[in-house]
Amino acid sequence: MARAGLTTDRLVRAGAELADEVGFEQVTVSALARRFDVKVASLYSHLKNSQDLKTRIALLALEEMADRATDALAGRAGRDALTAFADVYRDYAREHPGRYAAAQSRLDPETAAASAGVKHAQMTRAILRGYHLTEPEQTHAVRMLGSVFHGYVSLEAAGGFSHSAPDSQESWSRILDALDALLRNWPTS
């Protein structure tokens, strides 16, 4: 029987908080049990194992980011949409480093197809339609944007930009300007 008050949702949210505090790689069912001061076995009626917990945290993070991006993109197009979308990723990574790391996890194809990751791709493609990109160029641009956003966010989180001027916000703005210019003049094959 499940311990009173423990639900899968509550455990996943606590796991996400734990990921933000100690790092996504440190999240286990054992660590979660310690957080609730319960035996590990009492969590197995809600979670299969640590990998199940990590997958659920990844799904939560993808959903949270998709919700933020949906709100941020409402009524925007072009550079404004690109900037709003990019800022969602950067802000989320800063606020929730463990969850952001979880969102980068590889999911099995079936889980990925049912996740909010699909919404992220749809939103990215909607932004790119504003730049009049068609396939296969749109796919190349989706990959480029994801790489730039994730690369910048990861380097910034690791302190890679904290040792020199100008500050990282200025560089972020310049990068978004450059991406906008590139997308407006995207080379065709």
PDB file of C-alpha atoms in Angstrom:
ATOM      1  CA  MET A   1       0.000   0.000   0.000  1.00  0.00           C
ATOM      2  CA  ALA A   2       1.211   3.507  -0.844  1.00  0.00           C
ATOM      3  CA  ARG A   3       2.277   5.772   1.994  1.00  0.00           C
ATOM      4  CA  ALA A   4      -0.308   8.478   2.682  1.00  0.00           C
ATOM      5  CA  GLY A   5       0.499  11.678   0.831  1.00  0.00           C
ATOM      6  CA  LEU A   6       2.975  10.149  -1.574  1.00  0.00           C
ATOM      7  CA  THR A   7       1.853  10.275  -5.182  1.00  0.00           C
ATOM      8  CA  THR A   8       3.774   9.833  -8.387  1.00  0.00           C
ATOM      9  CA  ASP A   9       3.318  13.509  -9.200  1.00  0.00           C
ATOM     10  CA  ARG A  10       4.564  14.622  -5.788  1.00  0.00           C
ATOM     11  CA  LEU A  11       7.588  12.326  -6.055  1.00  0.00           C
ATOM     12  CA  VAL A  12       8.459  13.550  -9.555  1.00  0.00           C
ATOM     13  CA  ARG A  13       8.187  17.192  -8.486  1.00  0.00           C
ATOM     14  CA  ALA A  14      10.357  16.492  -5.447  1.00  0.00           C
ATOM     15  CA  GLY A  15      12.801  14.687  -7.727  1.00  0.00           C
ATOM     16  CA  ALA A  16      12.878  17.749  -9.996  1.00  0.00           C
ATOM     17  CA  GLU A  17      13.604  19.983  -7.000  1.00  0.00           C
ATOM     18  CA  LEU A  18      16.342  17.591  -5.936  1.00  0.00           C
ATOM     19  CA  ALA A  19      17.817  17.708  -9.449  1.00  0.00           C
ATOM     20  CA  ASP A  20      17.955  21.504  -9.260  1.00  0.00           C
ATOM     21  CA  GLU A  21      19.666  21.337  -5.874  1.00  0.00           C
ATOM     22  CA  VAL A  22      22.226  18.554  -6.360  1.00  0.00           C
ATOM     23  CA  GLY A  23      22.335  17.897 -10.104  1.00  0.00           C
ATOM     24  CA  PHE A  24      20.288  15.635 -12.310  1.00  0.00           C
ATOM     25  CA  GLU A  25      22.863  12.831 -12.294  1.00  0.00           C
ATOM     26  CA  GLN A  26      22.614  12.592  -8.506  1.00  0.00           C
ATOM     27  CA  VAL A  27      18.862  11.923  -8.516  1.00  0.00           C
ATOM     28  CA  THR A  28      17.953   8.378  -7.493  1.00  0.00           C
ATOM     29  CA  VAL A  29      15.018   6.668  -5.864  1.00  0.00           C
ATOM     30  CA  SER A  30      17.230   6.224  -2.774  1.00  0.00           C
ATOM     31  CA  ALA A  31      17.957   9.954  -2.596  1.00  0.00           C
ATOM     32  CA  LEU A  32      14.263  10.685  -2.993  1.00  0.00           C
ATOM     33  CA  ALA A  33      13.383   8.211  -0.219  1.00  0.00           C
ATOM     34  CA  ARG A  34      15.836   9.995   2.093  1.00  0.00           C
ATOM     35  CA  ARG A  35      14.152  13.299   1.249  1.00  0.00           C
ATOM     36  CA  PHE A  36      10.791  11.922   2.411  1.00  0.00           C
ATOM     37  CA  ASP A  37      12.322   9.900   5.251  1.00  0.00           C
ATOM     38  CA  VAL A  38      10.785   6.678   3.939  1.00  0.00           C
ATOM     39  CA  LYS A  39      12.146   3.328   2.889  1.00  0.00           C
ATOM     40  CA  VAL A  40      13.080   2.972  -0.773  1.00  0.00           C
ATOM     41  CA  ALA A  41      10.627   0.099  -1.153  1.00  0.00           C
ATOM     42  CA  SER A  42       7.719   2.417  -0.306  1.00  0.00           C
ATOM     43  CA  LEU A  43       8.402   4.414  -3.495  1.00  0.00           C
ATOM     44  CA  TYR A  44       8.256   1.434  -5.825  1.00  0.00           C
ATOM     45  CA  SER A  45       4.469   1.521  -5.924  1.00  0.00           C
ATOM     46  CA  HIS A  46       4.868   4.892  -7.688  1.00  0.00           C
ATOM     47  CA  LEU A  47       8.153   4.544  -9.569  1.00  0.00           C
ATOM     48  CA  LYS A  48       9.752   1.562 -11.290  1.00  0.00           C
ATOM     49  CA  ASN A  49      13.339   2.606 -10.624  1.00  0.00           C
ATOM     50  CA  SER A  50      15.719   5.574 -10.801  1.00  0.00           C
ATOM     51  CA  GLN A  51      15.594   5.632 -14.598  1.00  0.00           C
ATOM     52  CA  ASP A  52      11.791   5.874 -14.486  1.00  0.00           C
ATOM     53  CA  LEU A  53      12.129   8.789 -12.060  1.00  0.00           C
ATOM     54  CA  LYS A  54      14.643  10.534 -14.335  1.00  0.00           C
ATOM     55  CA  THR A  55      12.446  10.025 -17.384  1.00  0.00           C
ATOM     56  CA  ARG A  56       9.481  11.509 -15.545  1.00  0.00           C
ATOM     57  CA  ILE A  57      11.584  14.511 -14.478  1.00  0.00           C
ATOM     58  CA  ALA A  58      12.637  14.989 -18.108  1.00  0.00           C
ATOM     59  CA  LEU A  59       9.002  14.902 -19.216  1.00  0.00           C
ATOM     60  CA  LEU A  60       8.045  17.412 -16.517  1.00  0.00           C
ATOM     61  CA  ALA A  61      10.852  19.755 -17.583  1.00  0.00           C
ATOM     62  CA  LEU A  62       9.881  19.534 -21.261  1.00  0.00           C
ATOM     63  CA  GLU A  63       6.271  20.319 -20.352  1.00  0.00           C
ATOM     64  CA  GLU A  64       7.226  23.256 -18.135  1.00  0.00           C
ATOM     65  CA  MET A  65       9.438  24.748 -20.843  1.00  0.00           C
ATOM     66  CA  ALA A  66       6.770  24.208 -23.511  1.00  0.00           C
ATOM     67  CA  ASP A  67       4.205  25.994 -21.354  1.00  0.00           C
ATOM     68  CA  ARG A  68       6.560  28.928 -20.823  1.00  0.00           C
ATOM     69  CA  ALA A  69       7.433  29.078 -24.516  1.00  0.00           C
ATOM     70  CA  THR A  70       3.781  28.985 -25.543  1.00  0.00           C
ATOM     71  CA  ASP A  71       3.057  31.960 -23.294  1.00  0.00           C
ATOM     72  CA  ALA A  72       6.177  33.835 -24.426  1.00  0.00           C
ATOM     73  CA  LEU A  73       5.462  33.362 -28.139  1.00  0.00           C
ATOM     74  CA  ALA A  74       1.843  34.514 -28.076  1.00  0.00           C
ATOM     75  CA  GLY A  75       1.435  37.338 -30.591  1.00  0.00           C
ATOM     76  CA  ARG A  76       5.113  37.477 -31.556  1.00  0.00           C
ATOM     77  CA  ALA A  77       6.865  36.926 -34.865  1.00  0.00           C
ATOM     78  CA  GLY A  78      10.320  37.274 -36.382  1.00  0.00           C
ATOM     79  CA  ARG A  79      13.121  38.420 -34.119  1.00  0.00           C
ATOM     80  CA  ASP A  80      10.696  39.053 -31.243  1.00  0.00           C
ATOM     81  CA  ALA A  81       9.534  35.423 -31.379  1.00  0.00           C
ATOM     82  CA  LEU A  82      13.084  34.124 -31.747  1.00  0.00           C
ATOM     83  CA  THR A  83      14.258  36.155 -28.757  1.00  0.00           C
ATOM     84  CA  ALA A  84      11.287  35.186 -26.591  1.00  0.00           C
ATOM     85  CA  PHE A  85      11.809  31.508 -27.408  1.00  0.00           C
ATOM     86  CA  ALA A  86      15.560  31.643 -26.749  1.00  0.00           C
ATOM     87  CA  ASP A  87      15.044  33.510 -23.485  1.00  0.00           C
ATOM     88  CA  VAL A  88      12.666  30.802 -22.258  1.00  0.00           C
ATOM     89  CA  TYR A  89      15.419  28.215 -22.610  1.00  0.00           C
ATOM     90  CA  ARG A  90      18.089  30.400 -21.041  1.00  0.00           C
ATOM     91  CA  ASP A  91      15.906  31.539 -18.144  1.00  0.00           C
ATOM     92  CA  TYR A  92      14.673  28.016 -17.463  1.00  0.00           C
ATOM     93  CA  ALA A  93      18.228  26.658 -17.415  1.00  0.00           C
ATOM     94  CA  ARG A  94      19.257  29.362 -14.960  1.00  0.00           C
ATOM     95  CA  GLU A  95      16.270  28.811 -12.676  1.00  0.00           C
ATOM     96  CA  HIS A  96      16.188  25.022 -12.920  1.00  0.00           C
ATOM     97  CA  PRO A  97      19.617  23.666 -13.847  1.00  0.00           C
ATOM     98  CA  GLY A  98      18.796  20.079 -12.898  1.00  0.00           C
ATOM     99  CA  ARG A  99      15.507  20.065 -14.756  1.00  0.00           C
ATOM    100  CA  TYR A 100      17.150  21.650 -17.774  1.00  0.00           C
ATOM    101  CA  ALA A 101      19.739  18.856 -17.747  1.00  0.00           C
ATOM    102  CA  ALA A 102      16.890  16.348 -17.502  1.00  0.00           C
ATOM    103  CA  ALA A 103      15.229  17.870 -20.566  1.00  0.00           C
ATOM    104  CA  GLN A 104      18.377  17.026 -22.548  1.00  0.00           C
ATOM    105  CA  SER A 105      18.042  13.321 -21.698  1.00  0.00           C
ATOM    106  CA  ARG A 106      17.595  10.828 -24.478  1.00  0.00           C
ATOM    107  CA  LEU A 107      14.108   9.371 -24.423  1.00  0.00           C
ATOM    108  CA  ASP A 108      13.015   6.213 -26.157  1.00  0.00           C
ATOM    109  CA  PRO A 109      11.196   6.966 -29.440  1.00  0.00           C
ATOM    110  CA  GLU A 110       7.720   6.208 -28.110  1.00  0.00           C
ATOM    111  CA  THR A 111       8.157   8.353 -24.998  1.00  0.00           C
ATOM    112  CA  ALA A 112       9.720  11.173 -27.021  1.00  0.00           C
ATOM    113  CA  ALA A 113       6.854  11.141 -29.513  1.00  0.00           C
ATOM    114  CA  ALA A 114       4.326  11.493 -26.676  1.00  0.00           C
ATOM    115  CA  SER A 115       6.308  14.200 -24.850  1.00  0.00           C
ATOM    116  CA  ALA A 116       6.201  17.986 -24.938  1.00  0.00           C
ATOM    117  CA  GLY A 117       9.378  17.777 -27.002  1.00  0.00           C
ATOM    118  CA  VAL A 118       7.034  17.609 -29.987  1.00  0.00           C
ATOM    119  CA  LYS A 119       5.591  20.997 -28.943  1.00  0.00           C
ATOM    120  CA  HIS A 120       9.114  22.455 -28.826  1.00  0.00           C
ATOM    121  CA  ALA A 121       9.763  21.311 -32.376  1.00  0.00           C
ATOM    122  CA  GLN A 122       6.417  22.672 -33.552  1.00  0.00           C
ATOM    123  CA  MET A 123       7.069  26.046 -31.941  1.00  0.00           C
ATOM    124  CA  THR A 124      10.560  26.223 -33.440  1.00  0.00           C
ATOM    125  CA  ARG A 125       9.165  25.426 -36.871  1.00  0.00           C
ATOM    126  CA  ALA A 126       6.433  28.041 -36.425  1.00  0.00           C
ATOM    127  CA  ILE A 127       9.100  30.659 -35.703  1.00  0.00           C
ATOM    128  CA  LEU A 128      11.062  29.560 -38.769  1.00  0.00           C
ATOM    129  CA  ARG A 129       8.022  29.808 -41.024  1.00  0.00           C
ATOM    130  CA  GLY A 130       8.146  33.517 -40.228  1.00  0.00           C
ATOM    131  CA  TYR A 131      11.555  33.500 -41.912  1.00  0.00           C
ATOM    132  CA  HIS A 132      10.065  31.689 -44.921  1.00  0.00           C
ATOM    133  CA  LEU A 133      12.214  28.577 -44.509  1.00  0.00           C
ATOM    134  CA  THR A 134      11.003  25.375 -46.108  1.00  0.00           C
ATOM    135  CA  GLU A 135      12.344  21.845 -45.922  1.00  0.00           C
ATOM    136  CA  PRO A 136      15.054  20.688 -45.721  1.00  0.00           C
ATOM    137  CA  GLU A 137      16.388  24.117 -44.710  1.00  0.00           C
ATOM    138  CA  GLN A 138      13.914  24.345 -41.845  1.00  0.00           C
ATOM    139  CA  THR A 139      15.311  21.159 -40.279  1.00  0.00           C
ATOM    140  CA  HIS A 140      18.868  22.486 -40.579  1.00  0.00           C
ATOM    141  CA  ALA A 141      17.780  25.712 -38.885  1.00  0.00           C
ATOM    142  CA  VAL A 142      15.971  23.834 -36.078  1.00  0.00           C
ATOM    143  CA  ARG A 143      19.177  21.935 -35.360  1.00  0.00           C
ATOM    144  CA  MET A 144      21.261  25.092 -35.487  1.00  0.00           C
ATOM    145  CA  LEU A 145      19.014  26.969 -33.061  1.00  0.00           C
ATOM    146  CA  GLY A 146      18.923  24.075 -30.610  1.00  0.00           C
ATOM    147  CA  SER A 147      22.696  23.756 -30.772  1.00  0.00           C
ATOM    148  CA  VAL A 148      23.313  27.466 -30.254  1.00  0.00           C
ATOM    149  CA  PHE A 149      20.820  27.828 -27.410  1.00  0.00           C
ATOM    150  CA  HIS A 150      21.998  24.717 -25.602  1.00  0.00           C
ATOM    151  CA  GLY A 151      25.672  25.429 -26.202  1.00  0.00           C
ATOM    152  CA  TYR A 152      25.433  28.979 -24.898  1.00  0.00           C
ATOM    153  CA  VAL A 153      23.331  28.010 -21.887  1.00  0.00           C
ATOM    154  CA  SER A 154      25.701  25.159 -21.002  1.00  0.00           C
ATOM    155  CA  LEU A 155      28.845  27.276 -21.303  1.00  0.00           C
ATOM    156  CA  GLU A 156      27.255  30.094 -19.318  1.00  0.00           C
ATOM    157  CA  ALA A 157      26.137  27.698 -16.566  1.00  0.00           C
ATOM    158  CA  ALA A 158      29.665  26.306 -16.334  1.00  0.00           C
ATOM    159  CA  GLY A 159      31.024  29.830 -15.769  1.00  0.00           C
ATOM    160  CA  GLY A 160      32.575  30.045 -19.215  1.00  0.00           C
ATOM    161  CA  PHE A 161      31.662  33.696 -19.704  1.00  0.00           C
ATOM    162  CA  SER A 162      32.092  35.025 -16.180  1.00  0.00           C
ATOM    163  CA  HIS A 163      35.785  35.835 -16.448  1.00  0.00           C
ATOM    164  CA  SER A 164      35.763  38.605 -19.037  1.00  0.00           C
ATOM    165  CA  ALA A 165      33.867  41.601 -20.360  1.00  0.00           C
ATOM    166  CA  PRO A 166      31.442  42.263 -21.924  1.00  0.00           C
ATOM    167  CA  ASP A 167      28.875  40.583 -19.738  1.00  0.00           C
ATOM    168  CA  SER A 168      27.090  37.532 -21.001  1.00  0.00           C
ATOM    169  CA  GLN A 169      23.744  39.303 -21.532  1.00  0.00           C
ATOM    170  CA  GLU A 170      25.350  41.586 -24.106  1.00  0.00           C
ATOM    171  CA  SER A 171      26.803  38.585 -25.922  1.00  0.00           C
ATOM    172  CA  TRP A 172      23.444  36.784 -25.774  1.00  0.00           C
ATOM    173  CA  SER A 173      21.720  39.762 -27.411  1.00  0.00           C
ATOM    174  CA  ARG A 174      24.380  39.946 -30.117  1.00  0.00           C
ATOM    175  CA  ILE A 175      24.049  36.227 -30.820  1.00  0.00           C
ATOM    176  CA  LEU A 176      20.285  36.541 -31.175  1.00  0.00           C
ATOM    177  CA  ASP A 177      20.789  39.483 -33.554  1.00  0.00           C
ATOM    178  CA  ALA A 178      23.194  37.360 -35.591  1.00  0.00           C
ATOM    179  CA  LEU A 179      20.786  34.410 -35.672  1.00  0.00           C
ATOM    180  CA  ASP A 180      17.974  36.686 -36.802  1.00  0.00           C
ATOM    181  CA  ALA A 181      20.158  38.110 -39.601  1.00  0.00           C
ATOM    182  CA  LEU A 182      21.234  34.623 -40.653  1.00  0.00           C
ATOM    183  CA  LEU A 183      17.660  33.327 -40.718  1.00  0.00           C
ATOM    184  CA  ARG A 184      16.554  36.327 -42.803  1.00  0.00           C
ATOM    185  CA  ASN A 185      19.277  35.547 -45.330  1.00  0.00           C
ATOM    186  CA  TRP A 186      19.376  31.771 -45.003  1.00  0.00           C
ATOM    187  CA  PRO A 187      21.437  30.177 -47.768  1.00  0.00           C
ATOM    188  CA  THR A 188      19.575  27.717 -49.944  1.00  0.00           C
ATOM    189  CA  SER A 189      21.144  24.625 -51.411  1.00  0.00           C
TER     190      SER A 189
END
